[in-house]
Amino acid sequence: FGLMAGSAMPDGLLRRVINRFPIQDIYTNWGMTELSSIATMTTADDPIPKKLKTAGRLLPGFIAKIVDSECRTLPWGQRGEIVVSGFGVMHSYYNQPEQTAQAIRCHGEDLSSVLGAAHRREARWMHTGDEGYLDSEGYFVITGRIKELIIRGGENISPLEIEAQLYQHPCIKHCAVFGVPSLRYGEEVAAILELNENAKRRLSDDEVKTWVRKALSRYKVPVYIWWLGDTKVGVPDEWPKTANGKLKKADIKRIGEDLLKRGHVNQSGVRTSL
């Protein structure tokens, strides 16, 4: 079997793993260090669509909800921040009281009937910083990190949604979508792509945009497109990653902003002043 975790997983990437490796079964899950473990997971009995598009249901010992910026609980299907309470929630960040107060908050709820007498006092909710929603069957759908959302002309755009469509193109091995400053819209959508080894050539900007437009609204189509290892404009040969292999989205965003500052825009010639 295979286990997919670490960050929100685009549908297209999961499909590639299933098709490429001789895996009998695959599981997806979601969690974070501050929760001491994973908090959700799919099961062997879950249908393939649930394994491809969700992070599963809550594991025992946790409760969770989706909230808005005012900590109001949101209904099924509505995106917001995932907050979690339970035995696994950390005590604090070591010697960082301000960060702890920002991450762990009390919402005035008594959870003893759900989690036992140990939670008779106010529940401690871990604000994860992850955006997602609950479907009608109680499965969690992770849509990305809140701080990575692109806000274009008042519209919140999830990079993960665009990445999922890009990953389904056979010429694209890897991708990162992020926002860059725009005088007109506040932010514009940008992408750095990695060419698949089997591809004969890079896609043109128009080909990339047409591919994204097949599945998504026009305002979600990347305006700026670069390719990993494009030495002519100064794109690095390798993705910036953490020690455990996650993409450093903040570093990738800075690369894109630097390319714009130096005037390295895509073939359409559209430019956003910084």
Tab-separated table of C-alpha atoms in Angstrom:
chain	number	residue	atom	x	y	z
A	1	PHE	CA	0.000	0.000	0.000
A	2	GLY	CA	0.967	3.630	-0.297
A	3	LEU	CA	0.513	6.555	2.077
A	4	MET	CA	0.286	10.109	0.742
A	5	ALA	CA	0.749	12.961	3.216
A	6	GLY	CA	2.861	15.988	4.075
A	7	SER	CA	0.838	18.723	2.387
A	8	ALA	CA	-2.373	19.194	0.455
A	9	MET	CA	-2.238	16.752	-2.460
A	10	PRO	CA	-3.388	17.781	-5.942
A	11	ASP	CA	-5.714	15.269	-7.593
A	12	GLY	CA	-3.489	15.017	-10.664
A	13	LEU	CA	-0.414	14.078	-8.610
A	14	LEU	CA	-2.287	11.328	-6.771
A	15	ARG	CA	-3.506	9.864	-10.047
A	16	ARG	CA	0.089	9.759	-11.322
A	17	VAL	CA	1.259	7.861	-8.244
A	18	ILE	CA	-1.543	5.315	-8.580
A	19	ASN	CA	-0.873	4.800	-12.290
A	20	ARG	CA	2.928	4.676	-12.027
A	21	PHE	CA	3.549	2.439	-9.030
A	22	PRO	CA	2.277	-1.125	-8.440
A	23	ILE	CA	0.328	-0.150	-5.326
A	24	GLN	CA	-2.553	-2.353	-4.229
A	25	ASP	CA	-4.110	0.389	-2.159
A	26	ILE	CA	-3.410	4.012	-1.298
A	27	TYR	CA	-4.343	6.099	1.711
A	28	THR	CA	-4.366	9.855	2.182
A	29	ASN	CA	-4.203	11.612	5.522
A	30	TRP	CA	-3.744	15.011	7.109
A	31	GLY	CA	-2.139	16.200	10.322
A	32	MET	CA	0.592	18.387	11.745
A	33	THR	CA	3.336	18.244	14.356
A	34	GLU	CA	1.270	20.422	16.703
A	35	LEU	CA	-1.414	17.706	16.798
A	36	SER	CA	1.142	15.007	17.743
A	37	SER	CA	0.001	12.836	14.835
A	38	ILE	CA	-2.232	12.656	11.833
A	39	ALA	CA	-5.817	13.693	12.559
A	40	THR	CA	-7.672	12.394	9.495
A	41	MET	CA	-7.224	9.413	7.199
A	42	THR	CA	-8.993	7.477	4.491
A	43	THR	CA	-9.663	3.754	4.921
A	44	ALA	CA	-9.335	0.665	2.747
A	45	ASP	CA	-13.099	0.661	2.219
A	46	ASP	CA	-13.309	4.244	0.982
A	47	PRO	CA	-14.114	4.617	-2.728
A	48	ILE	CA	-11.360	5.852	-5.045
A	49	PRO	CA	-12.923	9.335	-5.492
A	50	LYS	CA	-12.719	9.879	-1.724
A	51	LYS	CA	-9.074	8.807	-1.658
A	52	LEU	CA	-8.243	11.096	-4.568
A	53	LYS	CA	-10.104	14.183	-3.438
A	54	THR	CA	-10.201	14.074	0.379
A	55	ALA	CA	-7.942	13.533	3.390
A	56	GLY	CA	-10.417	11.148	4.988
A	57	ARG	CA	-12.416	11.386	8.205
A	58	LEU	CA	-11.338	12.303	11.729
A	59	LEU	CA	-9.463	9.717	13.775
A	60	PRO	CA	-10.564	8.859	17.348
A	61	GLY	CA	-9.530	11.378	20.003
A	62	PHE	CA	-10.033	14.454	17.836
A	63	ILE	CA	-12.880	16.776	17.028
A	64	ALA	CA	-12.688	19.466	14.372
A	65	LYS	CA	-14.696	22.167	12.686
A	66	ILE	CA	-14.389	24.699	9.893
A	67	VAL	CA	-14.471	28.347	10.981
A	68	ASP	CA	-14.359	31.781	9.382
A	69	SER	CA	-12.015	34.628	10.374
A	70	GLU	CA	-14.322	35.441	13.321
A	71	CYS	CA	-14.206	31.831	14.610
A	72	ARG	CA	-17.817	31.189	13.593
A	73	THR	CA	-18.530	27.592	12.621
A	74	LEU	CA	-19.253	27.193	8.911
A	75	PRO	CA	-21.710	24.726	7.345
A	76	TRP	CA	-20.899	21.659	5.249
A	77	GLY	CA	-19.218	22.478	1.964
A	78	GLN	CA	-18.079	25.991	2.888
A	79	ARG	CA	-14.372	26.766	2.948
A	80	GLY	CA	-12.675	28.089	6.044
A	81	GLU	CA	-9.876	27.365	8.485
A	82	ILE	CA	-9.640	23.860	9.927
A	83	VAL	CA	-9.429	23.981	13.731
A	84	VAL	CA	-8.870	20.881	15.852
A	85	SER	CA	-9.275	19.963	19.516
A	86	GLY	CA	-8.366	16.765	21.320
A	87	PHE	CA	-5.785	14.931	23.384
A	88	GLY	CA	-3.072	15.340	20.789
A	89	VAL	CA	-3.076	19.139	20.656
A	90	MET	CA	0.294	20.435	21.852
A	91	HIS	CA	0.691	22.351	25.094
A	92	SER	CA	2.575	25.305	23.617
A	93	TYR	CA	5.431	26.472	21.440
A	94	TYR	CA	8.537	26.461	23.632
A	95	ASN	CA	9.201	29.945	25.034
A	96	GLN	CA	6.918	31.529	22.418
A	97	PRO	CA	3.795	32.694	24.297
A	98	GLU	CA	2.593	35.079	21.579
A	99	GLN	CA	2.745	32.427	18.858
A	100	THR	CA	1.026	29.963	21.196
A	101	ALA	CA	-1.806	32.402	21.932
A	102	GLN	CA	-2.302	32.966	18.217
A	103	ALA	CA	-2.390	29.247	17.404
A	104	ILE	CA	-4.329	27.818	20.361
A	105	ARG	CA	-7.559	29.539	21.352
A	106	CYS	CA	-10.634	28.835	23.442
A	107	HIS	CA	-14.046	29.220	21.822
A	108	GLY	CA	-16.087	28.934	25.025
A	109	GLU	CA	-17.194	25.330	24.472
A	110	ASP	CA	-17.385	22.430	26.936
A	111	LEU	CA	-16.345	19.263	25.100
A	112	SER	CA	-16.508	16.844	28.036
A	113	SER	CA	-19.481	15.024	26.511
A	114	VAL	CA	-17.421	14.334	23.401
A	115	LEU	CA	-13.857	13.916	24.652
A	116	GLY	CA	-14.353	13.034	28.321
A	117	ALA	CA	-13.909	14.693	31.693
A	118	ALA	CA	-10.394	15.879	30.882
A	119	HIS	CA	-12.002	18.436	28.576
A	120	ARG	CA	-14.589	19.659	31.087
A	121	ARG	CA	-13.009	23.085	31.003
A	122	GLU	CA	-12.968	25.220	27.869
A	123	ALA	CA	-11.724	23.342	24.837
A	124	ARG	CA	-8.376	24.338	23.367
A	125	TRP	CA	-8.648	24.676	19.596
A	126	MET	CA	-5.578	24.458	17.401
A	127	HIS	CA	-5.870	26.922	14.525
A	128	THR	CA	-4.010	24.989	11.864
A	129	GLY	CA	-3.686	27.642	9.161
A	130	ASP	CA	-4.979	25.102	6.655
A	131	GLU	CA	-8.020	25.924	4.551
A	132	GLY	CA	-10.572	23.266	3.722
A	133	TYR	CA	-14.146	22.116	4.053
A	134	LEU	CA	-16.214	19.141	5.176
A	135	ASP	CA	-18.284	17.302	2.612
A	136	SER	CA	-21.738	15.934	3.404
A	137	GLU	CA	-20.278	12.563	4.489
A	138	GLY	CA	-17.780	14.012	6.953
A	139	TYR	CA	-14.674	13.805	4.760
A	140	PHE	CA	-12.153	16.633	4.966
A	141	VAL	CA	-11.117	18.314	1.731
A	142	ILE	CA	-7.884	20.308	2.112
A	143	THR	CA	-7.718	23.274	-0.251
A	144	GLY	CA	-4.354	24.720	0.810
A	145	ARG	CA	-2.668	27.035	3.279
A	146	ILE	CA	-4.593	30.199	4.132
A	147	LYS	CA	-1.458	32.332	3.899
A	148	GLU	CA	-0.846	31.020	0.366
A	149	LEU	CA	-4.246	32.071	-1.000
A	150	ILE	CA	-4.080	34.433	-3.956
A	151	ILE	CA	-6.420	37.413	-3.591
A	152	ARG	CA	-7.075	38.794	-7.062
A	153	GLY	CA	-9.574	41.619	-7.357
A	154	GLY	CA	-11.355	40.477	-4.202
A	155	GLU	CA	-11.529	36.814	-5.308
A	156	ASN	CA	-9.811	34.197	-3.131
A	157	ILE	CA	-7.963	31.743	-5.372
A	158	SER	CA	-6.551	28.441	-4.109
A	159	PRO	CA	-3.179	27.633	-5.738
A	160	LEU	CA	-3.880	23.938	-5.120
A	161	GLU	CA	-6.885	24.012	-7.437
A	162	ILE	CA	-4.762	25.357	-10.297
A	163	GLU	CA	-1.891	22.981	-9.526
A	164	ALA	CA	-4.297	20.040	-9.650
A	165	GLN	CA	-5.219	20.916	-13.227
A	166	LEU	CA	-1.599	21.530	-14.269
A	167	TYR	CA	-0.497	18.166	-12.853
A	168	GLN	CA	-2.875	16.396	-15.199
A	169	HIS	CA	-0.969	17.599	-18.265
A	170	PRO	CA	1.482	14.893	-19.416
A	171	CYS	CA	4.244	17.439	-20.144
A	172	ILE	CA	4.267	18.886	-16.623
A	173	LYS	CA	6.187	16.941	-13.989
A	174	HIS	CA	5.881	19.391	-11.126
A	175	CYS	CA	4.478	22.859	-10.544
A	176	ALA	CA	4.023	25.646	-8.025
A	177	VAL	CA	1.340	28.326	-8.269
A	178	PHE	CA	1.523	31.542	-6.250
A	179	GLY	CA	0.488	35.182	-6.256
A	180	VAL	CA	2.583	38.153	-7.349
A	181	PRO	CA	1.794	41.857	-6.837
A	182	SER	CA	-0.484	43.661	-9.285
A	183	LEU	CA	-1.359	47.363	-9.278
A	184	ARG	CA	-4.739	46.639	-10.849
A	185	TYR	CA	-5.910	43.524	-8.995
A	186	GLY	CA	-3.752	43.404	-5.877
A	187	GLU	CA	-2.324	40.048	-6.956
A	188	GLU	CA	-2.037	38.051	-10.162
A	189	VAL	CA	-1.635	34.308	-10.605
A	190	ALA	CA	1.865	33.073	-11.471
A	191	ALA	CA	3.309	29.594	-11.959
A	192	ILE	CA	6.677	27.902	-12.203
A	193	LEU	CA	6.551	24.584	-14.049
A	194	GLU	CA	8.933	21.640	-14.337
A	195	LEU	CA	9.062	19.821	-17.658
A	196	ASN	CA	8.472	16.069	-17.693
A	197	GLU	CA	11.556	14.122	-18.804
A	198	ASN	CA	9.567	12.467	-21.601
A	199	ALA	CA	8.277	15.737	-23.036
A	200	LYS	CA	9.801	16.807	-26.359
A	201	ARG	CA	9.465	20.542	-25.715
A	202	ARG	CA	8.172	23.113	-23.310
A	203	LEU	CA	4.575	24.159	-23.682
A	204	SER	CA	3.931	27.678	-24.879
A	205	ASP	CA	2.254	30.098	-22.504
A	206	ASP	CA	-0.914	29.928	-24.581
A	207	GLU	CA	-0.937	26.126	-24.364
A	208	VAL	CA	-0.595	26.253	-20.575
A	209	LYS	CA	-3.350	28.847	-20.259
A	210	THR	CA	-5.670	26.908	-22.557
A	211	TRP	CA	-5.121	23.775	-20.476
A	212	VAL	CA	-6.002	25.540	-17.224
A	213	ARG	CA	-8.984	27.267	-18.832
A	214	LYS	CA	-10.470	23.864	-19.745
A	215	ALA	CA	-11.337	23.265	-16.110
A	216	LEU	CA	-11.187	26.613	-14.318
A	217	SER	CA	-12.516	30.147	-14.581
A	218	ARG	CA	-10.589	32.721	-16.572
A	219	TYR	CA	-9.429	34.686	-13.512
A	220	LYS	CA	-7.630	31.562	-12.216
A	221	VAL	CA	-5.478	31.182	-15.337
A	222	PRO	CA	-1.791	32.053	-14.675
A	223	VAL	CA	-0.725	35.376	-16.154
A	224	TYR	CA	2.969	34.734	-15.553
A	225	ILE	CA	4.557	31.396	-16.460
A	226	TRP	CA	8.180	30.314	-16.026
A	227	TRP	CA	9.969	26.979	-16.326
A	228	LEU	CA	12.327	25.456	-13.788
A	229	GLY	CA	15.912	25.630	-15.012
A	230	ASP	CA	15.291	28.374	-17.580
A	231	THR	CA	18.753	29.919	-17.345
A	232	LYS	CA	17.918	32.650	-19.857
A	233	VAL	CA	15.747	34.400	-17.290
A	234	GLY	CA	17.374	33.078	-14.126
A	235	VAL	CA	14.942	30.447	-12.845
A	236	PRO	CA	16.831	28.013	-10.541
A	237	ASP	CA	17.535	24.443	-11.664
A	238	GLU	CA	16.019	22.930	-8.519
A	239	TRP	CA	13.000	23.572	-6.335
A	240	PRO	CA	13.711	25.132	-2.927
A	241	LYS	CA	12.659	22.502	-0.379
A	242	THR	CA	12.573	21.941	3.354
A	243	ALA	CA	14.605	19.199	5.034
A	244	ASN	CA	11.639	16.806	4.739
A	245	GLY	CA	11.073	17.490	1.049
A	246	LYS	CA	8.233	20.033	1.069
A	247	LEU	CA	8.331	22.918	-1.369
A	248	LYS	CA	9.268	26.243	0.198
A	249	LYS	CA	6.368	28.214	-1.230
A	250	ALA	CA	7.584	31.494	0.293
A	251	ASP	CA	10.954	31.101	-1.454
A	252	ILE	CA	9.256	30.210	-4.739
A	253	LYS	CA	7.058	33.293	-4.447
A	254	ARG	CA	10.165	35.440	-3.914
A	255	ILE	CA	11.720	33.935	-7.043
A	256	GLY	CA	8.660	34.955	-9.055
A	257	GLU	CA	8.633	38.461	-7.629
A	258	ASP	CA	12.334	38.837	-8.413
A	259	LEU	CA	11.766	37.711	-12.017
A	260	LEU	CA	9.094	40.384	-12.400
A	261	LYS	CA	11.318	43.064	-10.910
A	262	ARG	CA	14.019	42.191	-13.419
A	263	GLY	CA	11.511	42.345	-16.269
A	264	HIS	CA	11.460	38.619	-17.086
A	265	VAL	CA	7.822	38.185	-18.063
A	266	ASN	CA	6.096	35.547	-20.146
A	267	GLN	CA	5.741	35.538	-23.889
A	268	SER	CA	2.482	37.487	-23.841
A	269	GLY	CA	4.460	40.567	-22.879
A	270	VAL	CA	2.024	41.496	-20.116
A	271	ARG	CA	3.810	43.056	-17.188
A	272	THR	CA	2.791	43.989	-13.681
A	273	SER	CA	4.700	46.815	-12.025
A	274	LEU	CA	5.891	46.210	-8.486
